[in-house]
XYZ file of C-alpha atoms in Angstrom:
589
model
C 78.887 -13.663 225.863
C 81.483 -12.734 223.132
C 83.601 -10.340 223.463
C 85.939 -7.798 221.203
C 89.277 -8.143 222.707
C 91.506 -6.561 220.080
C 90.996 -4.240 217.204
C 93.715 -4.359 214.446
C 94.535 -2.417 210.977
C 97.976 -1.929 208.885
C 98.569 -0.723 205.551
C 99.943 -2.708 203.041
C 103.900 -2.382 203.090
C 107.149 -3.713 200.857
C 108.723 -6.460 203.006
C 112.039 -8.890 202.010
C 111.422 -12.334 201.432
C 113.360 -14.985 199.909
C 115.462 -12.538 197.532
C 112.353 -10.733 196.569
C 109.626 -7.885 197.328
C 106.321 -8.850 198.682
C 103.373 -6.366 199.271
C 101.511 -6.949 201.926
C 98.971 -5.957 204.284
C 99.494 -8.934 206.628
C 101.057 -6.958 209.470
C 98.543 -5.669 211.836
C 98.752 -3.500 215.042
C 95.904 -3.221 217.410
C 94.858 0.278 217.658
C 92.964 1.906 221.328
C 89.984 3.468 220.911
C 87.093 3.237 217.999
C 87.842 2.296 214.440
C 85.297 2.699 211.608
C 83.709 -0.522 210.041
C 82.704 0.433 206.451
C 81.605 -1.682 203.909
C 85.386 -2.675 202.058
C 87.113 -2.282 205.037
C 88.098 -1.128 208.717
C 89.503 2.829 208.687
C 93.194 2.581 208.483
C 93.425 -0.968 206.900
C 94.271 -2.291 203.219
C 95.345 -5.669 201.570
C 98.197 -5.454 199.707
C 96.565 -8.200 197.096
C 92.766 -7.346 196.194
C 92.870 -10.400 194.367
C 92.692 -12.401 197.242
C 91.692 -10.665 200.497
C 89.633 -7.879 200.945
C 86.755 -6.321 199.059
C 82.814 -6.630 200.296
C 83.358 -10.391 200.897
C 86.487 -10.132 203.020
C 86.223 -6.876 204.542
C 87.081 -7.897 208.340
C 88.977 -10.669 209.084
C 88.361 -12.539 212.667
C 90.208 -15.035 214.455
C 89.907 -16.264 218.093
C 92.124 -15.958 221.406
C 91.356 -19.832 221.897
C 93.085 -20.827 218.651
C 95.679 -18.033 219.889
C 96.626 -20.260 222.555
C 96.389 -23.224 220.831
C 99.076 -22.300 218.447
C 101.487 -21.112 221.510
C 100.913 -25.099 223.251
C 101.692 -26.456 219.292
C 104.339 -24.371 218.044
C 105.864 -23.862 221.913
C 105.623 -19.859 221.679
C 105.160 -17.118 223.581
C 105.688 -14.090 221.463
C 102.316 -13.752 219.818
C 100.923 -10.368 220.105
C 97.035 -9.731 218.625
C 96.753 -9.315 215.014
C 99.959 -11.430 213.905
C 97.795 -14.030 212.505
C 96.937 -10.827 210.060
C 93.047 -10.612 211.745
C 91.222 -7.548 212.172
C 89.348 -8.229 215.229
C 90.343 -10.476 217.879
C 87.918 -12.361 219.706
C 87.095 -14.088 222.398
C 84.238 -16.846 221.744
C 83.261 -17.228 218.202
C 85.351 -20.680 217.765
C 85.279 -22.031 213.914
C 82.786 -25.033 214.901
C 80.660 -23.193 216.410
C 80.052 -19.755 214.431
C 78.280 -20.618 210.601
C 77.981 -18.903 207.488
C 75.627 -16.828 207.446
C 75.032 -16.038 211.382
C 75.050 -12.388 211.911
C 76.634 -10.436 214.694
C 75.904 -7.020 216.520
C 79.883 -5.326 217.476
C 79.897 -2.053 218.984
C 77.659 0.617 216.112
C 78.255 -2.509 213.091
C 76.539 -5.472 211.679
C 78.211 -7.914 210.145
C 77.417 -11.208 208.353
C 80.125 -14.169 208.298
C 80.504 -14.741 204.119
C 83.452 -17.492 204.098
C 86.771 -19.021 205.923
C 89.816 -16.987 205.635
C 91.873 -17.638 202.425
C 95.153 -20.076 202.417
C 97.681 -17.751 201.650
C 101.770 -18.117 202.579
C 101.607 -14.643 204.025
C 100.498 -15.633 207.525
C 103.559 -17.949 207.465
C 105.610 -14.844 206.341
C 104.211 -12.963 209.288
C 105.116 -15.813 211.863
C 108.050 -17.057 210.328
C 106.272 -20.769 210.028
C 106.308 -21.600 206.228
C 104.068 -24.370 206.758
C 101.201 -21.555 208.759
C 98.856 -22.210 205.179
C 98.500 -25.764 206.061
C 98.606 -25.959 209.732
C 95.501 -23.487 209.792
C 93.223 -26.222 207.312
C 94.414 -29.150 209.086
C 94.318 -28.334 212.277
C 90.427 -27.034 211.430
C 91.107 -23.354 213.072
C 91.135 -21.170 209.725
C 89.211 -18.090 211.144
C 86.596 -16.421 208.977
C 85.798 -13.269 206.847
C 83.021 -11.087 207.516
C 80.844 -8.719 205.234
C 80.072 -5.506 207.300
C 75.846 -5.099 206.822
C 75.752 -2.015 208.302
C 79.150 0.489 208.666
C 79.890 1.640 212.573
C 82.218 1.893 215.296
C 83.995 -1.210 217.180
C 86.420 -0.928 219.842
C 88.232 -3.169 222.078
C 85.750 -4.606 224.863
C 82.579 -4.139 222.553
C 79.781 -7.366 222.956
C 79.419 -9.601 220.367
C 75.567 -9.929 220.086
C 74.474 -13.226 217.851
C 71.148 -11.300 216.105
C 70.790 -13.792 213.427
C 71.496 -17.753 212.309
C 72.928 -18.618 208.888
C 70.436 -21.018 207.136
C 71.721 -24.563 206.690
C 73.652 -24.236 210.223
C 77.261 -25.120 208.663
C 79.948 -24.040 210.536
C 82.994 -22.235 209.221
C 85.436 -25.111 209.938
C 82.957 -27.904 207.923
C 82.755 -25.312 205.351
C 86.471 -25.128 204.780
C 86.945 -29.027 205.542
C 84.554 -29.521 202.722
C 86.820 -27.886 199.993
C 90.378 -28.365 201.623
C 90.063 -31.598 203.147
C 89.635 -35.003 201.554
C 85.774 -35.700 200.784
C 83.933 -33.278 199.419
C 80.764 -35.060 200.069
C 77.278 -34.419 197.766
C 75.035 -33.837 200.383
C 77.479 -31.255 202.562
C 78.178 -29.690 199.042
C 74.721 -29.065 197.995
C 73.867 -28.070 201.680
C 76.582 -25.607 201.517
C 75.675 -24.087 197.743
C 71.581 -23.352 199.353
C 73.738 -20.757 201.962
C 73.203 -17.099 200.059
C 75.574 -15.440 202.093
C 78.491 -18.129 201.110
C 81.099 -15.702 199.425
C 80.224 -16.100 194.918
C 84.073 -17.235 195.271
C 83.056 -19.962 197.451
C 80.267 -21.168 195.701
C 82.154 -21.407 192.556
C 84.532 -23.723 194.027
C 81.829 -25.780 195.591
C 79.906 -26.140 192.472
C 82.498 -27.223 190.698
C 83.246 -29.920 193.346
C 79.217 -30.981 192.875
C 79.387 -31.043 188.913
C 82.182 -33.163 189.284
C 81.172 -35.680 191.794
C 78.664 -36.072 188.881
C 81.430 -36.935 186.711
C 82.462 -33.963 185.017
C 85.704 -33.681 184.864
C 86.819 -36.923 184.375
C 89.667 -36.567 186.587
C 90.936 -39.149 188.848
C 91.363 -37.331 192.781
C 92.518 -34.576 193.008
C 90.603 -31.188 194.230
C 88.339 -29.760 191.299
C 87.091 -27.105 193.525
C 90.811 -25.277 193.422
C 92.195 -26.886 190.212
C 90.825 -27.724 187.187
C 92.782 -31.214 185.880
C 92.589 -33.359 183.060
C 91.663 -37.363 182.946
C 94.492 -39.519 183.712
C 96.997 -39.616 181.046
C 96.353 -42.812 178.751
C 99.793 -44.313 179.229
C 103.291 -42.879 181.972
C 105.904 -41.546 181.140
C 106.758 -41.302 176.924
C 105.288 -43.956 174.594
C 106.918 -45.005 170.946
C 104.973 -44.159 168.165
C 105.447 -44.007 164.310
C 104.844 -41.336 161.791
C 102.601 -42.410 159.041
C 102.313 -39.059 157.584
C 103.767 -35.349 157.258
C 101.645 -33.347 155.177
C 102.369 -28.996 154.485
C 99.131 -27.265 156.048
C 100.495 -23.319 155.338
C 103.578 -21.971 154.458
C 104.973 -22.364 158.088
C 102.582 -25.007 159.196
C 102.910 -28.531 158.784
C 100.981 -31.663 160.416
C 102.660 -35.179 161.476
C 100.142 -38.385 161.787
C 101.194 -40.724 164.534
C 100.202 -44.380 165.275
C 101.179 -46.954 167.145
C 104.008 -48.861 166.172
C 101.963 -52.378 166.502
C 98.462 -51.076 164.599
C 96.631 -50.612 167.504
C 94.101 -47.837 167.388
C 95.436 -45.265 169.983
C 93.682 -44.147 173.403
C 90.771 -41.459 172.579
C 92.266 -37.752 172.820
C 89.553 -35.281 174.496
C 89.415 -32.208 171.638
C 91.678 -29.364 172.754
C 94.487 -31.984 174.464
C 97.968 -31.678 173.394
C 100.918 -34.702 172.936
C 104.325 -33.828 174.823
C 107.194 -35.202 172.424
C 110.954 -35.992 173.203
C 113.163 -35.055 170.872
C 116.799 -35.643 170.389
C 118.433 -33.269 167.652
C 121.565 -33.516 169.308
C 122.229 -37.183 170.653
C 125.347 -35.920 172.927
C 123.155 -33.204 174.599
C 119.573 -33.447 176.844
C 116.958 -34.062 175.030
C 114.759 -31.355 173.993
C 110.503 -31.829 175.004
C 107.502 -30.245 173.286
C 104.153 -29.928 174.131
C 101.960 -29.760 170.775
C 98.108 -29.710 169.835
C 96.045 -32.376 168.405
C 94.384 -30.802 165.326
C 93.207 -34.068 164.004
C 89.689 -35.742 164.459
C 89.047 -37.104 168.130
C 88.778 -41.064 168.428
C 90.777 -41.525 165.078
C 93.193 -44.189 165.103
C 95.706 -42.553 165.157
C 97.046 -38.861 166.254
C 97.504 -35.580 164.288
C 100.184 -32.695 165.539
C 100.422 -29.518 164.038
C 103.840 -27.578 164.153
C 104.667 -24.083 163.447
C 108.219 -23.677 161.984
C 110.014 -21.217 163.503
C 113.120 -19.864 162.226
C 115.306 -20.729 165.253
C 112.928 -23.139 166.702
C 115.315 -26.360 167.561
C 112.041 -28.825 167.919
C 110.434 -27.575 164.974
C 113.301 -27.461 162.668
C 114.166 -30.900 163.389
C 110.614 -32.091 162.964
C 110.850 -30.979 159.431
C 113.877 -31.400 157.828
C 115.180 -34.615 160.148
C 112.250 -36.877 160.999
C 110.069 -38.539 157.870
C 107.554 -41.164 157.466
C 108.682 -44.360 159.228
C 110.826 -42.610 162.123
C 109.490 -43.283 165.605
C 109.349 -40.654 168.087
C 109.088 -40.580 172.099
C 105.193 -39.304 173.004
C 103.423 -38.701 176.402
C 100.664 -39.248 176.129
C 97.284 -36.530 175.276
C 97.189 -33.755 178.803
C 95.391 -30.535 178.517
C 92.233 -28.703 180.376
C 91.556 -26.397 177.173
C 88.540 -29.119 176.180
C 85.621 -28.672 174.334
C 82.740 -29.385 176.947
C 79.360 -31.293 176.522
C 76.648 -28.545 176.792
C 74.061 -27.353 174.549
C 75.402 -23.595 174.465
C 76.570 -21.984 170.939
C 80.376 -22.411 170.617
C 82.529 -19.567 169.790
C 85.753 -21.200 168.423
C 88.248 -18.000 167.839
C 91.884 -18.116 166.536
C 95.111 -17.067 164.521
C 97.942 -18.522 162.770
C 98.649 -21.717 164.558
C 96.125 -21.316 167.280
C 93.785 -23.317 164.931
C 95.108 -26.775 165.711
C 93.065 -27.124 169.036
C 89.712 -25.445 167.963
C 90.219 -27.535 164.817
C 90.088 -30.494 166.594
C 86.956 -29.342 168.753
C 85.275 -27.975 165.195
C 85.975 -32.176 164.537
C 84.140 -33.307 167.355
C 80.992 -31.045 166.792
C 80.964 -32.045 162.877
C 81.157 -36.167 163.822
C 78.290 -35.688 166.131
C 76.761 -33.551 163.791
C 76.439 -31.101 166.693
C 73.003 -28.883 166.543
C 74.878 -26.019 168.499
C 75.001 -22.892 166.998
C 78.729 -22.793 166.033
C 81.109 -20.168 165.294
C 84.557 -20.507 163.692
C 86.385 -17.332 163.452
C 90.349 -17.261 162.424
C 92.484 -14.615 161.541
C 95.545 -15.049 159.068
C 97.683 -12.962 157.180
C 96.903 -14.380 153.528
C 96.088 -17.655 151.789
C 99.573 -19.136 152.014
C 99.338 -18.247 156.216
C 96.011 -20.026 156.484
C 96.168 -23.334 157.844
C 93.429 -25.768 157.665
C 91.746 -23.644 155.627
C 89.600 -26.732 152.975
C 89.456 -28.574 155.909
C 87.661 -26.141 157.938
C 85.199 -25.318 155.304
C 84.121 -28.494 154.855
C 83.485 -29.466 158.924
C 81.550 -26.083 158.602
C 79.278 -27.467 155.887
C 78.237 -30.776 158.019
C 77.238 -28.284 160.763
C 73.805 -26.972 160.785
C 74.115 -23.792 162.917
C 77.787 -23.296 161.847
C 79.232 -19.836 160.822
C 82.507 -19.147 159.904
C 84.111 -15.957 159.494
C 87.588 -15.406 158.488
C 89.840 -12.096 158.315
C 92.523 -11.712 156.581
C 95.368 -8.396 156.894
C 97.510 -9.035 153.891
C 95.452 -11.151 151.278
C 97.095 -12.037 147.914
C 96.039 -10.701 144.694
C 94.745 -13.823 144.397
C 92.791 -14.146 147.194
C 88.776 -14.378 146.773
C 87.194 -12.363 149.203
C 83.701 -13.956 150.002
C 85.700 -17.227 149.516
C 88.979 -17.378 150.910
C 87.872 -14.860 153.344
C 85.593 -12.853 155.105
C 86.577 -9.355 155.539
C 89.912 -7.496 154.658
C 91.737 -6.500 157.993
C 92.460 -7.634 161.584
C 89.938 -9.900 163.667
C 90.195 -7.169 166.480
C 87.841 -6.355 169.546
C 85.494 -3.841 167.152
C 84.965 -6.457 164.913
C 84.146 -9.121 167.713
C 81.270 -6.684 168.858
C 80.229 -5.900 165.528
C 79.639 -9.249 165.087
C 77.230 -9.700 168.744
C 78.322 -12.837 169.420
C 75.736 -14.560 171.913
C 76.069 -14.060 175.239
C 75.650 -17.506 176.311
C 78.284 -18.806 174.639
C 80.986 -21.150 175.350
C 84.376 -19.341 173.777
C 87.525 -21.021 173.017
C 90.758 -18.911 172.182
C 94.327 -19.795 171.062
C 96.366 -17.558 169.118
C 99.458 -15.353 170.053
C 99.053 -13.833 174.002
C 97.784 -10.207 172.822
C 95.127 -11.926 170.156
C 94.313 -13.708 173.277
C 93.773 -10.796 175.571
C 92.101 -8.889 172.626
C 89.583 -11.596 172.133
C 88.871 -12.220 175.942
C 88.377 -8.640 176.601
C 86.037 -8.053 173.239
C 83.412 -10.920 174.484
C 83.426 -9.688 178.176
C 82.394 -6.009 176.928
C 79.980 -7.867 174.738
C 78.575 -9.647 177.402
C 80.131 -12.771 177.752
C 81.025 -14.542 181.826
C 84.658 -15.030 181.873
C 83.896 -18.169 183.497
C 82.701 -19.046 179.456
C 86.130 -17.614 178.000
C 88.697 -20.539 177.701
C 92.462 -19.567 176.832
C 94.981 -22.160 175.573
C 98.703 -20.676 175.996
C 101.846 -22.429 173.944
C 104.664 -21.936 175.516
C 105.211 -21.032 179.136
C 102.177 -20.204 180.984
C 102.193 -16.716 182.522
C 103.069 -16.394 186.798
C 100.897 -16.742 189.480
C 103.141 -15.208 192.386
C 100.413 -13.236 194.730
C 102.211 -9.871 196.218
C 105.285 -10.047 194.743
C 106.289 -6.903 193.131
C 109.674 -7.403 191.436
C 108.495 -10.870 190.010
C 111.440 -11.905 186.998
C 111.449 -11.164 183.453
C 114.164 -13.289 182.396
C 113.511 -15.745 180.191
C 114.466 -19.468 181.586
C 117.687 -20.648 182.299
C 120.202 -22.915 184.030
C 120.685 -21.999 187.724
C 123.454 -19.022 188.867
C 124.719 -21.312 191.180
C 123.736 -25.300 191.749
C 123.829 -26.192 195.070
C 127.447 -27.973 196.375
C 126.761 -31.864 196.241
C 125.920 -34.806 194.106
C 123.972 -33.608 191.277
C 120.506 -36.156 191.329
C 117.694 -37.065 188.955
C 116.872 -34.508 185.688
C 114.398 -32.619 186.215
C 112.864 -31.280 182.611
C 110.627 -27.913 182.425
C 108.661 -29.156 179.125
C 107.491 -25.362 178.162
C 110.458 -23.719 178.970
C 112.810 -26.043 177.278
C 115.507 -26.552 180.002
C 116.515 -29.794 181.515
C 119.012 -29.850 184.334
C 120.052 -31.959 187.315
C 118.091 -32.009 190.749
C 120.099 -31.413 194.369
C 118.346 -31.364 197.467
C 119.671 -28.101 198.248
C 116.796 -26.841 195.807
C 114.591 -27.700 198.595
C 110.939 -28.398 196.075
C 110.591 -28.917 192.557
C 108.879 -25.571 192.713
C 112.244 -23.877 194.273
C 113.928 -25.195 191.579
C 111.647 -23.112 189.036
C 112.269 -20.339 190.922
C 115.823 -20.187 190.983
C 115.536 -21.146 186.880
C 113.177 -18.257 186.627
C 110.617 -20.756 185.299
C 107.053 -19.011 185.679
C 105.208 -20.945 187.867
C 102.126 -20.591 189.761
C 101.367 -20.665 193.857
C 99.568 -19.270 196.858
C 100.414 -20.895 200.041
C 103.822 -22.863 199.246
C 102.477 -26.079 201.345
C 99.875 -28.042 199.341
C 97.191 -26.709 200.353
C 95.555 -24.248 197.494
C 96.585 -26.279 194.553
C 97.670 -23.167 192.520
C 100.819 -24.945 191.724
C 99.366 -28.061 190.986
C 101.313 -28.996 187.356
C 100.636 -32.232 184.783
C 103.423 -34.381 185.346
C 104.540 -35.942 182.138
C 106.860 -38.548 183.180
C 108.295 -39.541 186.603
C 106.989 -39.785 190.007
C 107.339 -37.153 192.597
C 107.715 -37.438 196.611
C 105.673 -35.395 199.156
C 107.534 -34.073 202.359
C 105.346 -31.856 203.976
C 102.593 -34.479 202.688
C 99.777 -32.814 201.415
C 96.231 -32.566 202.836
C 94.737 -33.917 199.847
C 97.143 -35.438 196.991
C 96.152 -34.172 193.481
C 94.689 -35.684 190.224
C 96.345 -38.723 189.068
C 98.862 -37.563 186.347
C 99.861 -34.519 188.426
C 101.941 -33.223 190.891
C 102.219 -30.318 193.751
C 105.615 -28.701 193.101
C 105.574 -26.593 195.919
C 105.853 -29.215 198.517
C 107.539 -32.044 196.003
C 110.833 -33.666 194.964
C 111.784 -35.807 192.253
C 112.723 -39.583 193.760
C 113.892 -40.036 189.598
C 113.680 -37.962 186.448
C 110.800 -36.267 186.170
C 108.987 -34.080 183.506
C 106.406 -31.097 184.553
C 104.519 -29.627 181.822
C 106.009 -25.780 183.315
């Protein structure tokens, strides 16, 4: 029989790491006597990150006094006390192969139901002082579980653990969490897995997107689909040359540059959304300076359209337009990008401002050559005539659609301006107007535009109905942070390190986004360190290749693993947090 051997809550609290604040609820103390199971949570507990513990899903966490003393044989310890590996309820019995999703246990006055395995997350390896905890715990196949309480009551220390019910399908929490962490990810355990109802929605997610893509949807090569989405392998490594054939004025501030290859070969087929990263060098005795811009041109055309804002102080953009003309060749990665335009039947809502329209543009391309039947919405918001880019061009991809709508606001028109023809409406494309409108709920949306017309926009189709999971984002520029519990994260914008580390400086390392190149010393520890300490925003979860959250498109350059990995990523990428650049490398951060 199972058994209840410790019960164990803690608040969330402010604790020191690695020059910053984290808040977290990791640290746990076993408490005598009962404790309340309610439906969020155990009386006296919290999670200091919602986000990703906690909540009806994740309201108890368990782990077992046999994988207790396995970690005190592996990691030669002796100072564990219950509740360190931040678990509610210690147990004895209840191993990870052996308890399923689904089964349902009797503790004390409670019923619970196990929903999913416990979350890789760096804070366990904060609370142990292992940094590489995240990983061990999916490798070594002893991950513990989350429960959902079924009905609230008391548990104590010593309390039976009665098995009252069997999850359907009979898959155990450690084949669950081998099937998305591990290498495999095979059809049969996937689909087995998605018929499980109590499987936490979280879960499922990520499983289904592992099934849709073993029936090639992504087109990705490797990597992990279930934790991150990536984009097909890039055509070409590292930076190709290719010639501009054409520079052509789209707005007052917006001009377009055709590329081709410098032989007359048609170029690889972009997917519609992708972007080009371009090395520039507007001063030849400094770094050179890297871009990422979006294809706005027709996908599968010969050759490759960019669209460029100028910006007054912008170094790239400036250059592009008063130093490089027709017949100057120009270093190009080749097309990245996960903001794509995907093969459904759905309507398409295709939403943006200013230069936002160079992605969509190239999507509203794709849907006019296959003269798409979709119902298919193009709505852009400028400040006039002489701000509207693409605006012809638009109009007539419109008119080969047969479901295709277009509505157009503008806040400053011209005298001149026609409304009815130029534009729609007078005024601001704003969250009102997006509901006025009732956009279909089953839509597909795509958004690019400056970060609050983003926000706006997302926000305005979720109160009108709209899954997020349907609401796709592009972001120019540097992508916002992913740091889970830290509370003091930076606001500075990106720069060259305080203080490089003493030694040989190594290879360049080049954050395309941010704009900085510098040199690479192994004091830095990872690529993703090296962000850090650059305040580049980056994204991560558990710090040892594990969750994929920093998983970044690697632009040129190869990258080394040391810890390796327990799955590498999609070809064309790279895992900063566990990563080190061998020779110069370029991350698309």
């Amino acid at each position: 029989m199972a058994a209840l051997i410790a019960v164990n809550v803690g608040m969330p609290k402010d604790v020191a790491w690695h020059g910053k604040t984290v808040r977290t609820g990791v640290w746990k103390q076993s408490v005598a006597g009962p404790v309340m199971a309610r439906r969020l949570n155990l009386d006296g507990d919290g999670q200091g990150d919602l986000a990703g513990h906690g909540g009806e899903q994740r309201a108890v966490l368990v782990y077992q006094l046999h994988s207790y003393r396995h970690w005190q044989e592996f990691l030669k310890r002796d100072d564990f006390s219950y509740g360190q590996f931040g678990e509610n309820l210690t147990v004895d019995g209840l191993a990870d192969d052996e308890v399923c999703i689904g089964d349902r246990y009797a503790i004390g006055g409670a019923v619970f139901e196990v929903t999913q395995p416990r979350v890789t997350c760096y804070r366990v390896g904060l609370r142990l002082g292992e940094p590489q905890m995240a990983a061990l715990l999916v490798s070594h196949r002893r991950p513990g579980f989350y429960m959902r309480v079924l009905t609230e009551g008391q548990v104590r220390a010593g309390d039976e653990i009665v098995k009252i019910a069997s999850g359907p399908e009979e898959m155990t929490v450690a084949e669950i969490d081998a099937l998305l962490y591990l290498p495999g990810h095979a059809r049969r355990e996937l689909e087995r897995a998605l018929r499980i109802p109590a499987l936490s929605p979280g879960w499922q997610t990520s499983l289904q997107a592992l099934l849709d893509d073993a029936d090639g949807g992504s087109g990705a090569v490797g990597g992990n689909s279930g934790l991150a989405t990536s984009s097909p392998p890039p055509a070409w490594p590292g930076f190709r040359r290719l010639a501009v054939v054409r520079i052509a004025p789209e707005s007052a501030s917006i001009f377009s540059l055709t590329l081709a290859s410098v032989d007359g070969e048609p170029l690889p087929a972009a997917l519609p959304g992708q972007f080009l990263g371009v090395r520039l060098r507007p001063d030849p005795q400094a770094a050179p300076v890297i871009r990422d811009y979006s294809l706005s041109g027709r996908p599968g055309a010969d050759t490759y359209r960019i669209s460029v804002k100028q910006e007054p102080h912008g170094v790239a953009s400036n250059y592009l337009r008063r130093q490089v003309h027709v017949g100057d060749v120009l270093d190009v990665a080749a097309p990245r990008g996960t903001f794509c335009l995907a093969q459904a039947d759905t309507p398409v809502l295709l939403l943006s401002a200013g230069v936002g329209a160079t992605p969509v543009l190239a999507m509203l391309h794709a849907l006019a050559t296959a003269r798409s039947p979709r119902t298919v919405w193009w709505l852009h918001a400028a400040r006039n005539s002489e701000n509207h880019p693409f605006a012809d061009e638009a109009r007539a991809l419109l008119s080969r659609l047969p479901a295709g709508r277009s509505f157009v606001c503008y806040s400053r028109p011209l005298g001149t301006d026609r409304p009815g023809v130029d534009y729609t409406v007078h005024g601001r494309l704003g969250p009102e107007r997006i509901r006025g409108l009732e956009p279909p709920r089953d839509a597909d949306a795509y958004i690019c535009g400056p970060d609050a017309f983003m926000r706006d926009m997302t926000g305005a189709l979720e109160a009108c109905g709209l899954s997020s999971s349907r609401i796709h984002t592009e972001v120019f520029g540097a992508t916002s942070a992913v740091n889970p519990g830290v509370v003091n994260g930076s606001t500075r914008a990106p720069h060259q390190p305080a203080r490089p580390p003493d030694g040989r400086p190594g290879p360049s390392v080049s954050f395309a986004r941010s704009g900085l190149t510098l040199p690479w010393h192994p004091g830095y520890g990872t690529l993703l360190e090296l962000a850090e300490a650059c305040d580049v925003p980056v994204r991560w979860a558990c710090r040892t290749g594990v969750c994929r959250t920093c998983e970044t498109a690697l632009l040129a350059g190869q990258v080394e693993y040391a810890p390796q990995p327990v799955e590498l990523p999609a070809e064309g990428d790279a895992l900063i947090c566990c990563s080190t650049p061998p020779a110069d490398v370029v991350l698309d951060l």
